[in-house]
Amino acid sequence: MEGQVIARAQVNRPDLRWPFPPAMAERLTGRHVIRLGRRSKYLLADLEGGQTLLIHLGMSGRMTVSADPSDPGFAAGQLGHFVHHHSMPEKHDHVVLEMGNGARITFNDPRRFGMMDLIATDGIEGHRLLAGLGPEPLGNGFHAAGLLAAFNGRRAPVKAALLDQRIVAGLGNIYVCESLFRSGISPTRQAGRISPARIAVLVSAIRDVLAQAIEAGGSSLRDFRQAGGELGYFQHVFDVYGREGQPCHRDGCPGVIRRIVQSGRSSFFCPQCQR
DNA sequence: CTTGGGTCCTGTGCGC
DNA sequence: TGCGCACAGGACCCAA
């Protein structure tokens, strides 16, 4: 997408979680994408003319890139080697963008918890959806001292605190469960009652889990796909997520993974390893 | 202010 | 084979 023009925008319904902005298709058509970026779980496509396309995939959303193999750009390898061939439109293909180089970007989202909006690029950090987000967990702004301060006085379980995007931005249910396992912290522990030393371990575990999950192409439980349509494969190396009743992966640990529900979400953990 | 629960929506898998 | 129910990656919104 980056550097390309949006030659055609097809919008197949008026809304996802929220209504699309007025005349979205018309406002996208003919615009160049200056750069692609990301903040927390929001995808950001800066367009010429001062507008940014803001996208969230919700639970079940996916954006994939495809191309016609007979397209000259495809044959020349200009669309990248990862791009898969066009296939027939599928159920829940809500927005389709045809780029000037022949790439087709498809936003598919069965549950429609995703969203798209067009907002001013200027002052984007102040947008209501982005204002108040915590630091990026892979950035320099995320560190033990900061997390300690953010947890200070909080009585909520650490599981809930880490899912709170105002404390750290971009963690979801899977990666919180996996990070807590690796740092030996029970999901039920009150956030404000974790020692500084263990918070430092947690920060490292979060960074490691995210870096490894990205390296593995993400976690494809059902809907998620990489941009080229491939499955991620981090789900194959989960230690706890979705492993209720199965043995703990830690060498010599007799524990069995348990599942509990915290604020409506499943938490998976090893009662032996996590305190 | 913090915290927990309900809600949006479709699809799948399980027990009966 | 069919039916009802639980559950699924998120996060807003409101009541307490």
Tab-separated table of C-alpha atoms (C1' of nucleotides) in Angstrom:
chain	number	residue	atom	x	y	z
A	1	MET	CA	0.000	0.000	0.000
A	2	GLU	CA	2.752	2.399	0.959
A	3	GLY	CA	3.477	4.812	-1.855
A	4	GLN	CA	0.577	3.515	-3.922
A	5	VAL	CA	-2.650	5.171	-4.948
A	6	ILE	CA	-6.022	3.794	-3.910
A	7	ALA	CA	-7.467	3.315	-7.380
A	8	ARG	CA	-10.815	2.013	-6.193
A	9	ALA	CA	-12.523	1.605	-2.825
A	10	GLN	CA	-15.415	-0.796	-2.495
A	11	VAL	CA	-17.410	-0.529	0.726
A	12	ASN	CA	-19.983	-3.300	1.037
A	13	ARG	CA	-21.867	-2.179	4.124
A	14	PRO	CA	-22.370	1.053	6.064
A	15	ASP	CA	-20.680	0.017	9.274
A	16	LEU	CA	-18.679	-2.425	11.302
A	17	ARG	CA	-18.639	-1.782	15.011
A	18	TRP	CA	-19.392	1.841	14.244
A	19	PRO	CA	-20.648	3.549	11.102
A	20	PHE	CA	-17.977	4.196	8.506
A	21	PRO	CA	-17.217	7.913	8.079
A	22	PRO	CA	-19.404	9.719	5.556
A	23	ALA	CA	-18.511	9.041	1.925
A	24	MET	CA	-15.556	6.901	2.923
A	25	ALA	CA	-15.212	5.235	-0.475
A	26	GLU	CA	-15.180	8.554	-2.287
A	27	ARG	CA	-12.719	10.095	0.151
A	28	LEU	CA	-10.322	7.166	-0.263
A	29	THR	CA	-10.496	6.907	-4.030
A	30	GLY	CA	-7.576	8.529	-5.832
A	31	ARG	CA	-5.589	9.173	-2.635
A	32	HIS	CA	-1.990	8.156	-2.312
A	33	VAL	CA	-0.909	6.311	0.813
A	34	ILE	CA	2.061	8.287	2.102
A	35	ARG	CA	3.011	5.850	4.844
A	36	LEU	CA	1.667	2.967	6.853
A	37	GLY	CA	2.032	2.890	10.592
A	38	ARG	CA	0.620	1.473	13.757
A	39	ARG	CA	-0.261	2.606	17.270
A	40	SER	CA	-1.272	-0.091	19.724
A	41	LYS	CA	-3.693	-2.320	17.802
A	42	TYR	CA	-4.679	0.431	15.396
A	43	LEU	CA	-3.381	0.388	11.836
A	44	LEU	CA	-2.729	3.866	10.427
A	45	ALA	CA	-2.511	4.738	6.746
A	46	ASP	CA	-1.550	8.371	6.214
A	47	LEU	CA	-3.090	9.690	3.006
A	48	GLU	CA	-2.189	12.658	0.912
A	49	GLY	CA	-4.406	15.576	1.783
A	50	GLY	CA	-4.013	15.337	5.554
A	51	GLN	CA	-6.303	12.450	6.359
A	52	THR	CA	-5.355	9.167	8.033
A	53	LEU	CA	-7.257	5.929	7.578
A	54	LEU	CA	-7.499	4.333	11.004
A	55	ILE	CA	-8.286	0.629	11.204
A	56	HIS	CA	-8.892	-1.827	14.026
A	57	LEU	CA	-9.377	-5.544	13.386
A	58	GLY	CA	-11.353	-6.272	16.533
A	59	MET	CA	-11.511	-9.983	17.349
A	60	SER	CA	-11.994	-11.601	13.980
A	61	GLY	CA	-10.824	-9.061	11.433
A	62	ARG	CA	-8.122	-9.690	8.863
A	63	MET	CA	-6.543	-7.639	6.107
A	64	THR	CA	-4.932	-9.570	3.304
A	65	VAL	CA	-3.184	-8.622	0.096
A	66	SER	CA	-3.737	-10.410	-3.170
A	67	ALA	CA	-2.985	-9.848	-6.824
A	68	ASP	CA	-3.796	-11.155	-10.258
A	69	PRO	CA	-0.858	-13.290	-11.371
A	70	SER	CA	-1.331	-12.010	-14.910
A	71	ASP	CA	-0.806	-8.446	-13.700
A	72	PRO	CA	2.448	-7.018	-15.087
A	73	GLY	CA	3.464	-5.784	-11.626
A	74	PHE	CA	2.973	-9.234	-10.179
A	75	ALA	CA	5.054	-10.863	-12.889
A	76	ALA	CA	7.799	-8.305	-12.253
A	77	GLY	CA	7.789	-9.122	-8.541
A	78	GLN	CA	6.818	-5.564	-7.648
A	79	LEU	CA	3.969	-6.742	-5.416
A	80	GLY	CA	6.206	-8.840	-3.204
A	81	HIS	CA	6.707	-12.553	-3.272
A	82	PHE	CA	4.262	-13.143	-0.435
A	83	VAL	CA	1.189	-11.910	-2.255
A	84	HIS	CA	-1.367	-14.618	-2.945
A	85	HIS	CA	-3.562	-14.807	-6.004
A	86	HIS	CA	-6.992	-13.252	-6.189
A	87	SER	CA	-9.763	-15.572	-5.175
A	88	MET	CA	-13.524	-15.204	-5.274
A	89	PRO	CA	-14.990	-12.668	-2.841
A	90	GLU	CA	-15.803	-14.276	0.486
A	91	LYS	CA	-18.510	-13.776	3.024
A	92	HIS	CA	-17.697	-10.811	5.291
A	93	ASP	CA	-15.394	-9.071	2.815
A	94	HIS	CA	-16.574	-5.646	3.988
A	95	VAL	CA	-14.053	-3.294	2.394
A	96	VAL	CA	-11.881	-3.905	-0.664
A	97	LEU	CA	-9.174	-1.478	-1.796
A	98	GLU	CA	-7.662	-1.821	-5.275
A	99	MET	CA	-4.234	-0.218	-5.378
A	100	GLY	CA	-2.642	1.368	-8.401
A	101	ASN	CA	-0.019	-1.377	-8.626
A	102	GLY	CA	-2.661	-4.086	-8.885
A	103	ALA	CA	-2.622	-5.161	-5.243
A	104	ARG	CA	-6.026	-5.817	-3.729
A	105	ILE	CA	-6.432	-5.208	0.007
A	106	THR	CA	-9.399	-7.032	1.541
A	107	PHE	CA	-10.799	-6.334	4.999
A	108	ASN	CA	-12.763	-9.398	6.120
A	109	ASP	CA	-14.386	-9.436	9.563
A	110	PRO	CA	-17.084	-12.010	10.442
A	111	ARG	CA	-17.932	-10.629	13.867
A	112	ARG	CA	-17.724	-6.990	12.807
A	113	PHE	CA	-16.043	-5.816	15.997
A	114	GLY	CA	-13.498	-4.053	13.825
A	115	MET	CA	-13.660	-0.448	12.716
A	116	MET	CA	-12.476	2.079	10.155
A	117	ASP	CA	-12.391	5.828	10.429
A	118	LEU	CA	-10.915	8.775	8.562
A	119	ILE	CA	-9.348	11.364	10.822
A	120	ALA	CA	-7.026	14.322	10.546
A	121	THR	CA	-3.375	13.254	10.428
A	122	ASP	CA	-2.458	16.403	12.313
A	123	GLY	CA	-2.752	15.792	16.035
A	124	ILE	CA	-3.600	12.170	15.591
A	125	GLU	CA	-2.277	11.253	19.042
A	126	GLY	CA	-5.048	13.375	20.483
A	127	HIS	CA	-7.801	11.455	18.732
A	128	ARG	CA	-10.237	10.022	21.227
A	129	LEU	CA	-9.316	6.439	20.357
A	130	LEU	CA	-5.574	7.043	20.644
A	131	ALA	CA	-5.396	9.549	23.470
A	132	GLY	CA	-4.722	7.853	26.739
A	133	LEU	CA	-3.077	4.773	25.318
A	134	GLY	CA	-0.109	3.538	27.318
A	135	PRO	CA	3.418	3.012	26.001
A	136	GLU	CA	4.269	0.626	23.201
A	137	PRO	CA	5.508	-2.570	24.842
A	138	LEU	CA	8.364	-2.940	22.363
A	139	GLY	CA	9.422	0.693	22.643
A	140	ASN	CA	11.735	2.555	24.993
A	141	GLY	CA	8.758	4.022	26.841
A	142	PHE	CA	7.910	0.665	28.370
A	143	HIS	CA	10.129	-0.189	31.331
A	144	ALA	CA	9.990	-1.665	34.808
A	145	ALA	CA	9.937	1.673	36.608
A	146	GLY	CA	6.996	2.860	34.536
A	147	LEU	CA	5.017	-0.333	34.952
A	148	LEU	CA	5.692	-0.292	38.686
A	149	ALA	CA	4.305	3.231	38.866
A	150	ALA	CA	1.287	2.313	36.756
A	151	PHE	CA	0.531	-0.692	38.969
A	152	ASN	CA	1.023	1.239	42.196
A	153	GLY	CA	-2.125	1.175	44.304
A	154	ARG	CA	-4.078	-0.918	41.833
A	155	ARG	CA	-6.118	-3.671	43.392
A	156	ALA	CA	-7.282	-5.154	40.099
A	157	PRO	CA	-5.785	-8.513	39.117
A	158	VAL	CA	-2.597	-8.142	37.095
A	159	LYS	CA	-4.394	-9.930	34.252
A	160	ALA	CA	-6.944	-7.125	33.982
A	161	ALA	CA	-4.291	-4.436	34.418
A	162	LEU	CA	-2.221	-5.761	31.504
A	163	LEU	CA	-5.297	-5.902	29.268
A	164	ASP	CA	-5.947	-2.242	30.112
A	165	GLN	CA	-4.593	-0.409	27.067
A	166	ARG	CA	-3.958	2.714	29.149
A	167	ILE	CA	-1.274	0.893	31.154
A	168	VAL	CA	0.473	-0.760	28.213
A	169	ALA	CA	-0.861	-0.588	24.683
A	170	GLY	CA	-1.253	-3.569	22.420
A	171	LEU	CA	-1.409	-6.629	24.650
A	172	GLY	CA	-4.363	-8.977	24.238
A	173	ASN	CA	-5.632	-12.036	26.036
A	174	ILE	CA	-3.203	-14.519	24.512
A	175	TYR	CA	-0.027	-12.561	25.099
A	176	VAL	CA	-0.974	-11.516	28.625
A	177	CYS	CA	-1.541	-15.170	29.572
A	178	GLU	CA	1.730	-16.241	27.990
A	179	SER	CA	3.712	-13.363	29.538
A	180	LEU	CA	2.380	-14.062	33.016
A	181	PHE	CA	3.343	-17.719	32.698
A	182	ARG	CA	6.864	-16.864	31.650
A	183	SER	CA	7.266	-14.452	34.529
A	184	GLY	CA	5.794	-16.843	37.105
A	185	ILE	CA	3.058	-14.435	38.176
A	186	SER	CA	-0.484	-15.599	38.884
A	187	PRO	CA	-3.123	-13.792	36.811
A	188	THR	CA	-5.113	-13.294	40.020
A	189	ARG	CA	-2.371	-11.398	41.840
A	190	GLN	CA	-3.237	-7.794	42.558
A	191	ALA	CA	-1.233	-5.542	40.269
A	192	GLY	CA	-0.146	-3.258	43.088
A	193	ARG	CA	1.259	-6.135	45.081
A	194	ILE	CA	3.964	-7.345	42.726
A	195	SER	CA	7.554	-6.727	43.780
A	196	PRO	CA	9.763	-4.457	41.640
A	197	ALA	CA	12.020	-7.406	40.855
A	198	ARG	CA	9.138	-9.479	39.511
A	199	ILE	CA	7.826	-6.526	37.512
A	200	ALA	CA	11.214	-6.299	35.821
A	201	VAL	CA	10.914	-9.980	34.907
A	202	LEU	CA	7.393	-9.359	33.618
A	203	VAL	CA	8.558	-6.509	31.379
A	204	SER	CA	11.199	-8.743	29.825
A	205	ALA	CA	8.706	-11.577	29.397
A	206	ILE	CA	6.226	-9.301	27.619
A	207	ARG	CA	8.925	-8.106	25.222
A	208	ASP	CA	10.107	-11.653	24.552
A	209	VAL	CA	6.624	-13.054	23.973
A	210	LEU	CA	5.678	-10.273	21.561
A	211	ALA	CA	8.951	-10.436	19.644
A	212	GLN	CA	8.676	-14.199	19.281
A	213	ALA	CA	5.010	-14.057	18.302
A	214	ILE	CA	5.785	-11.486	15.615
A	215	GLU	CA	8.685	-13.593	14.409
A	216	ALA	CA	6.294	-16.554	14.191
A	217	GLY	CA	3.809	-14.553	12.119
A	218	GLY	CA	1.240	-14.152	14.902
A	219	SER	CA	-1.313	-16.536	16.367
A	220	SER	CA	-3.949	-17.991	14.064
A	221	LEU	CA	-6.641	-19.475	16.263
A	222	ARG	CA	-9.292	-19.104	13.600
A	223	ASP	CA	-9.472	-15.891	11.617
A	224	PHE	CA	-6.083	-14.229	11.846
A	225	ARG	CA	-3.914	-14.287	8.760
A	226	GLN	CA	-0.654	-12.599	7.850
A	227	ALA	CA	-0.905	-9.975	5.132
A	228	GLY	CA	-0.147	-12.525	2.437
A	229	GLY	CA	-2.866	-14.862	3.698
A	230	GLU	CA	-0.547	-17.286	5.504
A	231	LEU	CA	-1.377	-18.677	8.910
A	232	GLY	CA	0.672	-17.539	11.872
A	233	TYR	CA	2.225	-20.317	13.885
A	234	PHE	CA	2.849	-18.947	17.372
A	235	GLN	CA	-0.239	-20.883	18.524
A	236	HIS	CA	1.835	-24.050	18.212
A	237	VAL	CA	4.191	-22.922	20.950
A	238	PHE	CA	1.693	-21.601	23.500
A	239	ASP	CA	2.645	-22.593	27.026
A	240	VAL	CA	-0.758	-21.977	28.597
A	241	TYR	CA	-3.314	-20.354	26.275
A	242	GLY	CA	-5.976	-22.918	25.313
A	243	ARG	CA	-4.130	-25.691	27.187
A	244	GLU	CA	-6.547	-26.319	30.069
A	245	GLY	CA	-5.978	-29.757	31.573
A	246	GLN	CA	-2.669	-30.306	29.788
A	247	PRO	CA	0.687	-30.669	31.557
A	248	CYS	CA	2.823	-27.621	32.311
A	249	HIS	CA	5.667	-27.162	29.847
A	250	ARG	CA	8.257	-26.315	32.504
A	251	ASP	CA	10.735	-29.130	32.953
A	252	GLY	CA	9.866	-31.307	35.924
A	253	CYS	CA	6.743	-29.320	36.843
A	254	PRO	CA	3.881	-31.586	37.946
A	255	GLY	CA	1.343	-28.816	37.324
A	256	VAL	CA	-1.706	-28.969	35.063
A	257	ILE	CA	-2.840	-25.866	33.210
A	258	ARG	CA	-5.992	-24.338	34.658
A	259	ARG	CA	-8.587	-22.033	33.100
A	260	ILE	CA	-10.404	-19.398	35.097
A	261	VAL	CA	-12.604	-16.483	34.046
A	262	GLN	CA	-11.537	-12.956	34.972
A	263	SER	CA	-13.699	-10.016	33.947
A	264	GLY	CA	-15.334	-12.144	31.304
A	265	ARG	CA	-12.123	-13.392	29.711
A	266	SER	CA	-10.420	-16.757	30.016
A	267	SER	CA	-7.125	-16.849	31.885
A	268	PHE	CA	-4.882	-19.869	31.497
A	269	PHE	CA	-2.069	-20.518	33.954
A	270	CYS	CA	-0.047	-23.111	35.838
A	271	PRO	CA	-0.957	-23.048	39.552
A	272	GLN	CA	2.438	-24.552	40.384
A	273	CYS	CA	4.599	-22.074	38.490
A	274	GLN	CA	2.558	-18.912	38.890
A	275	ARG	CA	2.130	-17.271	42.295
B	1	DC	C1'	-11.118	7.625	40.445
B	2	DT	C1'	-11.260	2.297	39.942
B	3	DT	C1'	-13.524	-1.924	38.936
B	4	DG	C1'	-16.611	-5.358	37.011
B	5	DG	C1'	-20.283	-6.667	33.999
B	6	DG	C1'	-23.039	-6.235	29.757
B	7	DT	C1'	-22.877	-5.523	25.027
B	8	DC	C1'	-22.049	-5.605	20.018
B	9	DC	C1'	-21.770	-9.991	16.136
B	10	DT	C1'	-21.041	-14.546	13.647
B	11	DG	C1'	-19.314	-19.108	13.749
B	12	DT	C1'	-17.973	-23.461	15.799
B	13	DG	C1'	-17.938	-27.339	18.763
B	14	DC	C1'	-19.897	-29.911	22.311
B	15	DG	C1'	-23.421	-32.517	25.117
B	16	DC	C1'	-27.801	-34.367	24.838
C	1	DT	C1'	-29.258	-35.065	12.380
C	2	DG	C1'	-30.931	-31.252	15.260
C	3	DC	C1'	-31.021	-28.030	19.227
C	4	DG	C1'	-29.363	-25.157	22.737
C	5	DC	C1'	-25.556	-23.469	24.978
C	6	DA	C1'	-20.787	-21.977	25.878
C	7	DC	C1'	-17.177	-19.726	24.055
C	8	DA	C1'	-13.931	-17.049	20.792
C	9	DG	C1'	-8.423	-12.648	19.376
C	10	DG	C1'	-11.515	-6.395	21.699
C	11	DA	C1'	-12.891	-2.578	24.029
C	12	DC	C1'	-16.586	0.801	24.746
C	13	DC	C1'	-19.932	2.206	28.052
C	14	DC	C1'	-22.199	2.524	32.264
C	15	DA	C1'	-23.396	1.362	37.055
C	16	DA	C1'	-21.670	0.780	41.534
